[in-house]
mmCIF file of C-alpha atoms and ligand atoms in Angstrom:
data_model
loop_
_atom_site.group_PDB
_atom_site.id
_atom_site.type_symbol
_atom_site.label_atom_id
_atom_site.label_comp_id
_atom_site.label_asym_id
_atom_site.label_seq_id
_atom_site.Cartn_x
_atom_site.Cartn_y
_atom_site.Cartn_z
ATOM 1 C CA UNK A 1 -2.830 -0.214 33.657
ATOM 2 C CA UNK A 2 -1.622 1.617 36.791
ATOM 3 C CA UNK A 3 1.869 2.532 37.909
ATOM 4 C CA UNK A 4 3.308 0.466 40.762
ATOM 5 C CA UNK A 5 6.727 2.065 41.011
ATOM 6 C CA UNK A 6 9.060 4.427 39.125
ATOM 7 C CA UNK A 7 12.838 4.171 39.351
ATOM 8 C CA UNK A 8 15.277 6.603 37.741
ATOM 9 C CA UNK A 9 18.414 5.550 35.855
ATOM 10 C CA UNK A 10 21.015 7.770 34.173
ATOM 11 C CA UNK A 11 18.976 8.384 31.009
ATOM 12 C CA UNK A 12 15.505 7.008 31.683
ATOM 13 C CA UNK A 13 12.631 6.230 34.007
ATOM 14 C CA UNK A 14 11.988 2.565 34.627
ATOM 15 C CA UNK A 15 8.250 2.182 35.222
ATOM 16 C CA UNK A 16 6.983 -0.972 36.913
ATOM 17 C CA UNK A 17 3.289 -1.613 36.282
ATOM 18 C CA UNK A 18 0.847 -3.193 38.709
ATOM 19 C CA UNK A 19 1.146 -6.506 36.826
ATOM 20 C CA UNK A 20 4.895 -6.282 37.606
ATOM 21 C CA UNK A 21 5.932 -5.914 33.958
ATOM 22 C CA UNK A 22 8.134 -2.899 33.327
ATOM 23 C CA UNK A 23 8.962 -0.398 30.591
ATOM 24 C CA UNK A 24 11.808 2.025 30.024
ATOM 25 C CA UNK A 25 11.069 5.656 29.052
ATOM 26 C CA UNK A 26 14.208 7.592 28.020
ATOM 27 C CA UNK A 27 14.225 11.228 29.249
ATOM 28 C CA UNK A 28 14.790 12.692 25.787
ATOM 29 C CA UNK A 29 11.783 10.717 24.484
ATOM 30 C CA UNK A 30 9.586 11.946 27.369
ATOM 31 C CA UNK A 31 10.659 15.531 26.792
ATOM 32 C CA UNK A 32 10.029 15.290 23.024
ATOM 33 C CA UNK A 33 6.579 13.755 23.574
ATOM 34 C CA UNK A 34 5.487 16.029 26.391
ATOM 35 C CA UNK A 35 1.670 16.164 26.109
ATOM 36 C CA UNK A 36 1.796 19.902 26.936
ATOM 37 C CA UNK A 37 3.695 20.556 23.778
ATOM 38 C CA UNK A 38 1.162 19.165 21.366
ATOM 39 C CA UNK A 39 -0.966 21.832 19.714
ATOM 40 C CA UNK A 40 -4.369 21.880 21.487
ATOM 41 C CA UNK A 41 -6.335 21.684 18.234
ATOM 42 C CA UNK A 42 -4.134 19.921 15.706
ATOM 43 C CA UNK A 43 -2.401 17.600 18.225
ATOM 44 C CA UNK A 44 0.815 18.153 16.258
ATOM 45 C CA UNK A 45 4.114 18.495 18.095
ATOM 46 C CA UNK A 46 5.160 22.091 18.765
ATOM 47 C CA UNK A 47 8.250 21.218 20.840
ATOM 48 C CA UNK A 48 11.625 21.959 19.197
ATOM 49 C CA UNK A 49 13.960 19.043 19.835
ATOM 50 C CA UNK A 50 17.063 21.158 19.226
ATOM 51 C CA UNK A 51 16.126 23.420 22.171
ATOM 52 C CA UNK A 52 17.342 20.922 24.805
ATOM 53 C CA UNK A 53 20.540 18.900 25.285
ATOM 54 C CA UNK A 54 20.387 15.247 24.225
ATOM 55 C CA UNK A 55 21.318 14.187 27.794
ATOM 56 C CA UNK A 56 18.495 16.203 29.395
ATOM 57 C CA UNK A 57 17.437 14.844 32.780
ATOM 58 C CA UNK A 58 14.633 15.909 35.168
ATOM 59 C CA UNK A 59 15.111 18.614 37.807
ATOM 60 C CA UNK A 60 12.681 16.586 39.936
ATOM 61 C CA UNK A 61 9.908 14.043 39.537
ATOM 62 C CA UNK A 62 7.217 12.179 41.438
ATOM 63 C CA UNK A 63 4.497 9.708 40.611
ATOM 64 C CA UNK A 64 1.377 7.929 41.848
ATOM 65 C CA UNK A 65 -0.693 5.090 40.394
ATOM 66 C CA UNK A 66 -2.262 7.355 37.754
ATOM 67 C CA UNK A 67 0.530 9.603 36.547
ATOM 68 C CA UNK A 68 4.181 10.491 36.362
ATOM 69 C CA UNK A 69 5.030 14.180 36.915
ATOM 70 C CA UNK A 70 8.337 15.553 35.730
ATOM 71 C CA UNK A 71 9.841 19.013 36.150
ATOM 72 C CA UNK A 72 12.180 19.557 33.216
ATOM 73 C CA UNK A 73 15.016 22.108 33.645
ATOM 74 C CA UNK A 74 13.753 24.170 30.680
ATOM 75 C CA UNK A 75 10.129 24.410 31.896
ATOM 76 C CA UNK A 76 8.476 26.233 34.773
ATOM 77 C CA UNK A 77 5.634 23.831 35.468
ATOM 78 C CA UNK A 78 5.652 20.040 35.689
ATOM 79 C CA UNK A 79 4.806 17.893 32.708
ATOM 80 C CA UNK A 80 2.221 15.232 33.489
ATOM 81 C CA UNK A 81 2.247 11.828 31.812
ATOM 82 C CA UNK A 82 -0.850 9.746 32.478
ATOM 83 C CA UNK A 83 -0.262 6.067 33.276
ATOM 84 C CA UNK A 84 -2.675 4.929 30.551
ATOM 85 C CA UNK A 85 -0.919 7.131 27.980
ATOM 86 C CA UNK A 86 2.513 5.835 29.013
ATOM 87 C CA UNK A 87 1.293 2.241 28.892
ATOM 88 C CA UNK A 88 -0.191 2.718 25.421
ATOM 89 C CA UNK A 89 3.033 4.285 24.105
ATOM 90 C CA UNK A 90 5.732 2.035 25.592
ATOM 91 C CA UNK A 91 8.888 2.304 23.482
ATOM 92 C CA UNK A 92 9.439 -0.799 21.360
ATOM 93 C CA UNK A 93 5.788 -1.893 21.452
ATOM 94 C CA UNK A 94 3.980 -1.210 18.189
ATOM 95 C CA UNK A 95 0.636 0.456 18.621
ATOM 96 C CA UNK A 96 -2.591 -1.163 17.395
ATOM 97 C CA UNK A 97 -3.411 -0.163 13.828
ATOM 98 C CA UNK A 98 -6.552 -1.346 11.997
ATOM 99 C CA UNK A 99 -4.394 -1.427 8.852
ATOM 100 C CA UNK A 100 -2.122 -4.154 10.206
ATOM 101 C CA UNK A 101 -4.003 -6.685 8.132
ATOM 102 C CA UNK A 102 -2.135 -9.859 7.303
ATOM 103 C CA UNK A 103 -1.606 -10.291 3.574
ATOM 104 C CA UNK A 104 -2.580 -13.795 2.514
ATOM 105 C CA UNK A 105 -0.815 -15.031 -0.625
ATOM 106 C CA UNK A 106 -3.029 -17.089 -2.931
ATOM 107 C CA UNK A 107 -2.993 -19.451 -5.876
ATOM 108 C CA UNK A 108 -5.918 -20.186 -8.197
ATOM 109 C CA UNK A 109 -6.670 -23.328 -6.148
ATOM 110 C CA UNK A 110 -7.108 -21.171 -3.049
ATOM 111 C CA UNK A 111 -9.092 -18.475 -4.820
ATOM 112 C CA UNK A 112 -10.586 -19.396 -8.221
ATOM 113 C CA UNK A 113 -12.450 -16.062 -8.317
ATOM 114 C CA UNK A 114 -11.983 -12.786 -6.428
ATOM 115 C CA UNK A 115 -14.167 -12.304 -3.338
ATOM 116 C CA UNK A 116 -17.283 -10.270 -4.140
ATOM 117 C CA UNK A 117 -18.874 -7.314 -2.420
ATOM 118 C CA UNK A 118 -22.047 -5.452 -3.260
ATOM 119 C CA UNK A 119 -21.768 -1.839 -4.482
ATOM 120 C CA UNK A 120 -25.071 -0.773 -2.950
ATOM 121 C CA UNK A 121 -24.177 -2.307 0.427
ATOM 122 C CA UNK A 122 -20.850 -0.419 0.424
ATOM 123 C CA UNK A 123 -22.668 2.846 -0.332
ATOM 124 C CA UNK A 124 -25.160 2.279 2.465
ATOM 125 C CA UNK A 125 -23.041 0.773 5.175
ATOM 126 C CA UNK A 126 -19.612 1.727 6.539
ATOM 127 C CA UNK A 127 -19.216 -1.872 7.788
ATOM 128 C CA UNK A 128 -19.686 -3.256 4.268
ATOM 129 C CA UNK A 129 -17.164 -0.776 2.836
ATOM 130 C CA UNK A 130 -14.702 -1.663 5.592
ATOM 131 C CA UNK A 131 -15.164 -5.386 4.849
ATOM 132 C CA UNK A 132 -14.432 -4.685 1.178
ATOM 133 C CA UNK A 133 -11.224 -2.786 1.988
ATOM 134 C CA UNK A 134 -10.090 -5.500 4.397
ATOM 135 C CA UNK A 135 -10.564 -8.119 1.648
ATOM 136 C CA UNK A 136 -8.560 -5.880 -0.685
ATOM 137 C CA UNK A 137 -5.743 -5.644 1.871
ATOM 138 C CA UNK A 138 -5.799 -9.362 2.601
ATOM 139 C CA UNK A 139 -5.899 -10.814 -0.908
ATOM 140 C CA UNK A 140 -4.807 -7.791 -2.960
ATOM 141 C CA UNK A 141 -8.062 -7.914 -4.940
ATOM 142 C CA UNK A 142 -11.814 -7.593 -4.498
ATOM 143 C CA UNK A 143 -14.676 -7.551 -6.990
ATOM 144 C CA UNK A 144 -17.535 -5.051 -6.634
ATOM 145 C CA UNK A 145 -20.794 -6.147 -8.239
ATOM 146 C CA UNK A 146 -24.200 -4.565 -8.744
ATOM 147 C CA UNK A 147 -22.911 -1.168 -9.902
ATOM 148 C CA UNK A 148 -25.310 1.249 -11.595
ATOM 149 C CA UNK A 149 -25.371 1.082 -15.385
ATOM 150 C CA UNK A 150 -23.736 4.476 -15.621
ATOM 151 C CA UNK A 151 -20.262 5.273 -16.970
ATOM 152 C CA UNK A 152 -19.484 7.337 -13.859
ATOM 153 C CA UNK A 153 -20.532 4.599 -11.365
ATOM 154 C CA UNK A 154 -16.935 3.462 -10.911
ATOM 155 C CA UNK A 155 -15.508 6.875 -10.131
ATOM 156 C CA UNK A 156 -18.402 7.628 -7.777
ATOM 157 C CA UNK A 157 -17.587 4.476 -5.815
ATOM 158 C CA UNK A 158 -14.033 5.795 -5.345
ATOM 159 C CA UNK A 159 -15.456 8.892 -3.639
ATOM 160 C CA UNK A 160 -16.513 6.620 -0.761
ATOM 161 C CA UNK A 161 -12.792 6.082 -0.130
ATOM 162 C CA UNK A 162 -10.696 9.130 -1.071
ATOM 163 C CA UNK A 163 -9.401 11.407 -3.804
ATOM 164 C CA UNK A 164 -7.860 9.920 -6.936
ATOM 165 C CA UNK A 165 -4.327 9.966 -8.286
ATOM 166 C CA UNK A 166 -3.736 11.903 -11.477
ATOM 167 C CA UNK A 167 -1.214 10.638 -14.044
ATOM 168 C CA UNK A 168 -0.340 11.505 -17.638
ATOM 169 C CA UNK A 169 -3.411 9.400 -18.590
ATOM 170 C CA UNK A 170 -5.659 11.747 -16.598
ATOM 171 C CA UNK A 171 -7.629 11.098 -13.423
ATOM 172 C CA UNK A 172 -10.007 8.593 -15.021
ATOM 173 C CA UNK A 173 -8.744 6.693 -18.072
ATOM 174 C CA UNK A 174 -10.911 5.124 -20.725
ATOM 175 C CA UNK A 175 -9.776 1.605 -21.633
ATOM 176 C CA UNK A 176 -11.164 0.917 -25.090
ATOM 177 C CA UNK A 177 -9.977 0.238 -28.593
ATOM 178 C CA UNK A 178 -8.872 3.692 -29.830
ATOM 179 C CA UNK A 179 -8.026 4.919 -33.319
ATOM 180 C CA UNK A 180 -4.664 6.400 -32.341
ATOM 181 C CA UNK A 181 -3.596 4.577 -29.165
ATOM 182 C CA UNK A 182 -0.649 5.859 -27.111
ATOM 183 C CA UNK A 183 -0.709 2.716 -24.995
ATOM 184 C CA UNK A 184 -1.211 -0.994 -25.706
ATOM 185 C CA UNK A 185 -4.164 -1.007 -23.283
ATOM 186 C CA UNK A 186 -6.001 1.221 -25.780
ATOM 187 C CA UNK A 187 -5.864 -1.411 -28.520
ATOM 188 C CA UNK A 188 -7.762 -4.698 -28.860
ATOM 189 C CA UNK A 189 -4.544 -6.650 -28.331
ATOM 190 C CA UNK A 190 -3.620 -8.941 -25.463
ATOM 191 C CA UNK A 191 -1.865 -7.389 -22.453
ATOM 192 C CA UNK A 192 0.567 -9.691 -20.691
ATOM 193 C CA UNK A 193 0.522 -9.629 -16.888
ATOM 194 C CA UNK A 194 1.897 -6.248 -15.820
ATOM 195 C CA UNK A 195 2.056 -3.476 -13.227
ATOM 196 C CA UNK A 196 0.582 -0.170 -14.387
ATOM 197 C CA UNK A 197 3.013 2.753 -14.632
ATOM 198 C CA UNK A 198 6.192 1.048 -13.422
ATOM 199 C CA UNK A 199 7.868 4.127 -14.962
ATOM 200 C CA UNK A 200 6.452 6.581 -12.400
ATOM 201 C CA UNK A 201 8.368 7.934 -9.392
ATOM 202 C CA UNK A 202 5.487 6.629 -7.256
ATOM 203 C CA UNK A 203 3.852 3.629 -8.885
ATOM 204 C CA UNK A 204 0.075 4.013 -8.398
ATOM 205 C CA UNK A 205 -1.040 1.987 -5.360
ATOM 206 C CA UNK A 206 -4.582 0.700 -5.828
ATOM 207 C CA UNK A 207 -6.189 0.338 -9.240
ATOM 208 C CA UNK A 208 -9.931 0.430 -9.946
ATOM 209 C CA UNK A 209 -11.270 -0.922 -13.253
ATOM 210 C CA UNK A 210 -14.989 -0.447 -13.764
ATOM 211 C CA UNK A 211 -16.441 -2.635 -16.501
ATOM 212 C CA UNK A 212 -18.998 -0.417 -18.196
ATOM 213 C CA UNK A 213 -19.390 -2.575 -21.295
ATOM 214 C CA UNK A 214 -18.001 -5.995 -22.168
ATOM 215 C CA UNK A 215 -19.953 -7.654 -24.944
ATOM 216 C CA UNK A 216 -17.028 -8.259 -27.316
ATOM 217 C CA UNK A 217 -15.643 -11.752 -27.861
ATOM 218 C CA UNK A 218 -12.497 -12.265 -25.784
ATOM 219 C CA UNK A 219 -11.104 -9.647 -23.424
ATOM 220 C CA UNK A 220 -10.984 -11.832 -20.309
ATOM 221 C CA UNK A 221 -8.968 -10.422 -17.407
ATOM 222 C CA UNK A 222 -5.991 -12.096 -15.757
ATOM 223 C CA UNK A 223 -4.491 -11.550 -12.296
ATOM 224 C CA UNK A 224 -1.513 -13.080 -10.521
ATOM 225 C CA UNK A 225 -0.478 -12.680 -6.885
ATOM 226 C CA UNK A 226 3.192 -11.683 -6.828
ATOM 227 C CA UNK A 227 3.295 -12.132 -3.056
ATOM 228 C CA UNK A 228 2.717 -15.885 -3.483
ATOM 229 C CA UNK A 229 4.989 -16.080 -6.542
ATOM 230 C CA UNK A 230 7.877 -14.216 -4.907
ATOM 231 C CA UNK A 231 7.716 -16.186 -1.637
ATOM 232 C CA UNK A 232 8.167 -19.391 -3.643
ATOM 233 C CA UNK A 233 10.839 -17.889 -5.918
ATOM 234 C CA UNK A 234 12.866 -16.889 -2.862
ATOM 235 C CA UNK A 235 12.884 -20.522 -1.708
ATOM 236 C CA UNK A 236 13.493 -22.123 -5.113
ATOM 237 C CA UNK A 237 15.917 -19.592 -6.636
ATOM 238 C CA UNK A 238 17.399 -17.266 -4.000
ATOM 239 C CA UNK A 239 19.940 -15.948 -6.522
ATOM 240 C CA UNK A 240 17.168 -14.865 -8.918
ATOM 241 C CA UNK A 241 15.290 -13.236 -6.040
ATOM 242 C CA UNK A 242 18.413 -11.298 -5.116
ATOM 243 C CA UNK A 243 19.049 -10.209 -8.717
ATOM 244 C CA UNK A 244 15.453 -9.006 -9.083
ATOM 245 C CA UNK A 245 15.515 -7.120 -5.797
ATOM 246 C CA UNK A 246 18.884 -5.410 -6.378
ATOM 247 C CA UNK A 247 19.103 -4.725 -10.126
ATOM 248 C CA UNK A 248 17.930 -1.238 -11.018
ATOM 249 C CA UNK A 249 15.820 -1.575 -14.168
ATOM 250 C CA UNK A 250 14.926 1.416 -16.386
ATOM 251 C CA UNK A 251 11.183 1.862 -17.060
ATOM 252 C CA UNK A 252 9.779 4.375 -19.513
ATOM 253 C CA UNK A 253 6.532 5.639 -21.022
ATOM 254 C CA UNK A 254 6.723 8.136 -23.848
ATOM 255 C CA UNK A 255 4.322 9.547 -26.376
ATOM 256 C CA UNK A 256 3.978 12.898 -28.160
ATOM 257 C CA UNK A 257 3.223 14.690 -24.835
ATOM 258 C CA UNK A 258 5.582 13.187 -22.263
ATOM 259 C CA UNK A 259 8.635 11.086 -21.553
ATOM 260 C CA UNK A 260 8.397 9.706 -18.005
ATOM 261 C CA UNK A 261 11.276 7.528 -16.800
ATOM 262 C CA UNK A 262 12.193 5.894 -13.528
ATOM 263 C CA UNK A 263 14.600 3.161 -12.445
ATOM 264 C CA UNK A 264 13.710 0.561 -9.846
ATOM 265 C CA UNK A 265 14.230 -3.127 -9.165
ATOM 266 C CA UNK A 266 11.484 -5.597 -10.131
ATOM 267 C CA UNK A 267 11.096 -6.793 -6.532
ATOM 268 C CA UNK A 268 10.781 -4.032 -3.903
ATOM 269 C CA UNK A 269 11.706 -4.872 -0.303
ATOM 270 C CA UNK A 270 10.559 -3.191 2.889
ATOM 271 C CA UNK A 271 12.893 -1.866 5.617
ATOM 272 C CA UNK A 272 13.053 -5.360 7.160
ATOM 273 C CA UNK A 273 14.168 -6.844 3.819
ATOM 274 C CA UNK A 274 10.849 -8.651 3.238
ATOM 275 C CA UNK A 275 8.815 -8.617 0.015
ATOM 276 C CA UNK A 276 6.921 -5.361 -0.384
ATOM 277 C CA UNK A 277 6.093 -4.983 -4.061
ATOM 278 C CA UNK A 278 6.551 -6.248 -7.568
ATOM 279 C CA UNK A 279 6.847 -3.846 -10.483
ATOM 280 C CA UNK A 280 7.000 -5.662 -13.757
ATOM 281 C CA UNK A 281 5.785 -4.353 -17.066
ATOM 282 C CA UNK A 282 7.058 -5.961 -20.277
ATOM 283 C CA UNK A 283 5.825 -3.110 -22.479
ATOM 284 C CA UNK A 284 7.191 -0.302 -20.268
ATOM 285 C CA UNK A 285 10.635 -1.832 -19.684
ATOM 286 C CA UNK A 286 13.076 0.565 -21.335
ATOM 287 C CA UNK A 287 15.966 -0.970 -23.287
ATOM 288 C CA UNK A 288 17.987 -2.506 -20.414
ATOM 289 C CA UNK A 289 21.309 -0.687 -20.089
ATOM 290 C CA UNK A 290 23.012 -3.021 -17.640
ATOM 291 C CA UNK A 291 26.650 -3.981 -18.231
ATOM 292 C CA UNK A 292 26.845 -6.864 -20.716
ATOM 293 C CA UNK A 293 28.233 -9.260 -18.120
ATOM 294 C CA UNK A 294 25.095 -8.758 -15.962
ATOM 295 C CA UNK A 295 22.536 -9.000 -18.725
ATOM 296 C CA UNK A 296 22.359 -12.787 -19.003
ATOM 297 C CA UNK A 297 21.797 -13.240 -15.254
ATOM 298 C CA UNK A 298 19.220 -10.460 -15.205
ATOM 299 C CA UNK A 299 17.302 -11.930 -18.137
ATOM 300 C CA UNK A 300 17.360 -15.419 -16.594
ATOM 301 C CA UNK A 301 15.770 -14.088 -13.382
ATOM 302 C CA UNK A 302 13.350 -11.755 -15.203
ATOM 303 C CA UNK A 303 12.169 -14.519 -17.526
ATOM 304 C CA UNK A 304 11.725 -16.951 -14.623
ATOM 305 C CA UNK A 305 9.509 -14.590 -12.637
ATOM 306 C CA UNK A 306 7.433 -13.781 -15.724
ATOM 307 C CA UNK A 307 6.926 -17.491 -16.392
ATOM 308 C CA UNK A 308 5.965 -18.160 -12.804
ATOM 309 C CA UNK A 309 3.367 -15.379 -12.651
ATOM 310 C CA UNK A 310 1.789 -16.864 -15.797
ATOM 311 C CA UNK A 311 1.765 -20.489 -14.580
ATOM 312 C CA UNK A 312 -1.799 -21.905 -14.469
ATOM 313 C CA UNK A 313 -1.756 -22.180 -10.659
ATOM 314 C CA UNK A 314 -0.992 -18.464 -10.363
ATOM 315 C CA UNK A 315 -2.913 -16.968 -13.284
ATOM 316 C CA UNK A 316 -6.495 -16.245 -12.248
ATOM 317 C CA UNK A 317 -8.733 -15.775 -15.278
ATOM 318 C CA UNK A 318 -12.006 -13.944 -14.965
ATOM 319 C CA UNK A 319 -14.242 -12.243 -17.522
ATOM 320 C CA UNK A 320 -15.460 -8.957 -16.042
ATOM 321 C CA UNK A 321 -19.200 -8.481 -16.502
ATOM 322 C CA UNK A 322 -20.922 -5.227 -17.244
ATOM 323 C CA UNK A 323 -21.715 -3.606 -13.884
ATOM 324 C CA UNK A 324 -18.694 -5.037 -12.079
ATOM 325 C CA UNK A 325 -15.551 -3.296 -10.912
ATOM 326 C CA UNK A 326 -12.321 -4.960 -9.918
ATOM 327 C CA UNK A 327 -10.142 -3.248 -7.300
ATOM 328 C CA UNK A 328 -6.583 -4.498 -6.868
ATOM 329 C CA UNK A 329 -3.216 -3.670 -5.369
ATOM 330 C CA UNK A 330 -1.061 -2.546 -8.304
ATOM 331 C CA UNK A 331 2.107 -3.027 -6.228
ATOM 332 C CA UNK A 332 1.248 -6.645 -5.385
ATOM 333 C CA UNK A 333 -0.868 -8.181 -8.161
ATOM 334 C CA UNK A 334 -0.032 -8.251 -11.828
ATOM 335 C CA UNK A 335 -2.981 -7.862 -14.165
ATOM 336 C CA UNK A 336 -3.565 -8.368 -17.876
ATOM 337 C CA UNK A 337 -6.190 -9.196 -20.445
ATOM 338 C CA UNK A 338 -6.749 -11.463 -23.434
ATOM 339 C CA UNK A 339 -7.190 -9.892 -26.844
ATOM 340 C CA UNK A 340 -10.722 -9.151 -27.989
ATOM 341 C CA UNK A 341 -12.573 -8.714 -31.250
ATOM 342 C CA UNK A 342 -13.721 -5.076 -31.420
ATOM 343 C CA UNK A 343 -16.106 -5.877 -34.292
ATOM 344 C CA UNK A 344 -18.013 -8.383 -32.146
ATOM 345 C CA UNK A 345 -19.308 -5.963 -29.506
ATOM 346 C CA UNK A 346 -18.464 -3.145 -27.114
ATOM 347 C CA UNK A 347 -15.637 -3.294 -24.587
ATOM 348 C CA UNK A 348 -15.237 -0.219 -22.403
ATOM 349 C CA UNK A 349 -13.517 -0.152 -19.033
ATOM 350 C CA UNK A 350 -12.947 2.995 -16.981
ATOM 351 C CA UNK A 351 -10.000 3.067 -14.628
ATOM 352 C CA UNK A 352 -8.428 5.196 -11.908
ATOM 353 C CA UNK A 353 -6.031 4.906 -8.999
ATOM 354 C CA UNK A 354 -6.165 5.756 -5.294
ATOM 355 C CA UNK A 355 -2.966 5.575 -3.246
ATOM 356 C CA UNK A 356 -2.398 3.050 -0.451
ATOM 357 C CA UNK A 357 -2.103 5.831 2.155
ATOM 358 C CA UNK A 358 -5.595 7.080 1.355
ATOM 359 C CA UNK A 359 -7.130 3.583 1.424
ATOM 360 C CA UNK A 360 -5.431 2.904 4.758
ATOM 361 C CA UNK A 361 -6.643 6.214 6.118
ATOM 362 C CA UNK A 362 -10.212 5.260 5.160
ATOM 363 C CA UNK A 363 -9.798 1.854 6.867
ATOM 364 C CA UNK A 364 -8.741 3.616 10.080
ATOM 365 C CA UNK A 365 -11.581 6.137 9.915
ATOM 366 C CA UNK A 366 -14.175 3.407 9.226
ATOM 367 C CA UNK A 367 -12.743 1.268 12.048
ATOM 368 C CA UNK A 368 -13.127 4.164 14.465
ATOM 369 C CA UNK A 369 -16.766 4.789 13.565
HETATM 370 C C1 OGA B 401 -4.801 -1.164 -18.405
HETATM 371 C C2 OGA B 401 -5.241 -2.573 -18.383
HETATM 372 C C3 OGA B 401 -6.965 -4.176 -18.641
HETATM 373 C C4 OGA B 401 -8.128 -4.500 -19.505
HETATM 374 O O1 OGA B 401 -5.564 -0.324 -18.880
HETATM 375 O O2 OGA B 401 -3.690 -0.889 -17.915
HETATM 376 O O3 OGA B 401 -4.492 -3.369 -17.906
HETATM 377 O O4 OGA B 401 -8.833 -5.433 -19.162
HETATM 378 N N1 OGA B 401 -6.432 -2.901 -18.870
HETATM 379 O O5 OGA B 401 -8.326 -3.876 -20.539
HETATM 380 ZN ZN1 ZN B 402 -2.901 -2.282 -16.786
#
């Protein structure tokens, strides 16, 4: 887009474009984002905002179709703002981002099984890996099949995306029936639908569970989309939704090595007040310490959301096969498993986490390729 005309007001330039639309560029914003004051290599801002008055205005300016030139009182040479750059950065217009992927809530009718992608295709082709990550963003879950029969195949796949998150369970955790478990996941018992590590300051973003062995009887996986559940809960029971998004619940994991606690509501909202995340973990909920007169209302809401996530239309059941890996959004989906009989065969899953930021970064890098 080219510049048609530039008018100056008390605090801003009003740029009219050749299509006759117009945009306002406040002086302080232009000064702060002066292209000359971005580091030539890192492109980071080097300008110090506190070095100029908030009501800074140009000493002089001029423009043509391709650029706006401004002489600021604190600089010796003019700052040049290209028309294309100004158009791409108009205040109030959000910039294109390959990670603005619409999240589609689902029930089991919509999606009886997770979408599948091929491990070898993702290794070979950036497009296939990008498709997999877009499915993950859209539905909160994707299933990778055709992994090598190697215990480290799952963690190697993660290296295509980014570095892993370390927690008190290590970088990669072994999910199997253990002699002295410090966690219900390390038994053969059932795990109700839950969020992993609701007790952490930053709840791990994306979870990877590689199924290395699954020949035991039982042990089917369950998943439930909290985005779909919470949208409906907000309509049916707004008071419960409010309780769950405002009541600070204590969560805790403790064993002989650590005691990690954090408080947060069950439903997390974004800055606009819309659903962002669900953190719900029956086995990591610390003893609720709310005032007695709030406990009944809290329990009513907490029980209702648990029931809804487990309703047949929301609870997706799938038995992971050896050589498959499920990847899911730990802040959006709840996951669980049925009990299994450890005497009947081998069940060995290997898990790890990568944060949302890193997955999004990979989506942007792959989109730019
Ligand atoms: C876990 C977990 C699921 C499974 O380790 O947190 O949920 O299928 N495991 O064993
Ligand atoms: Zn889990």
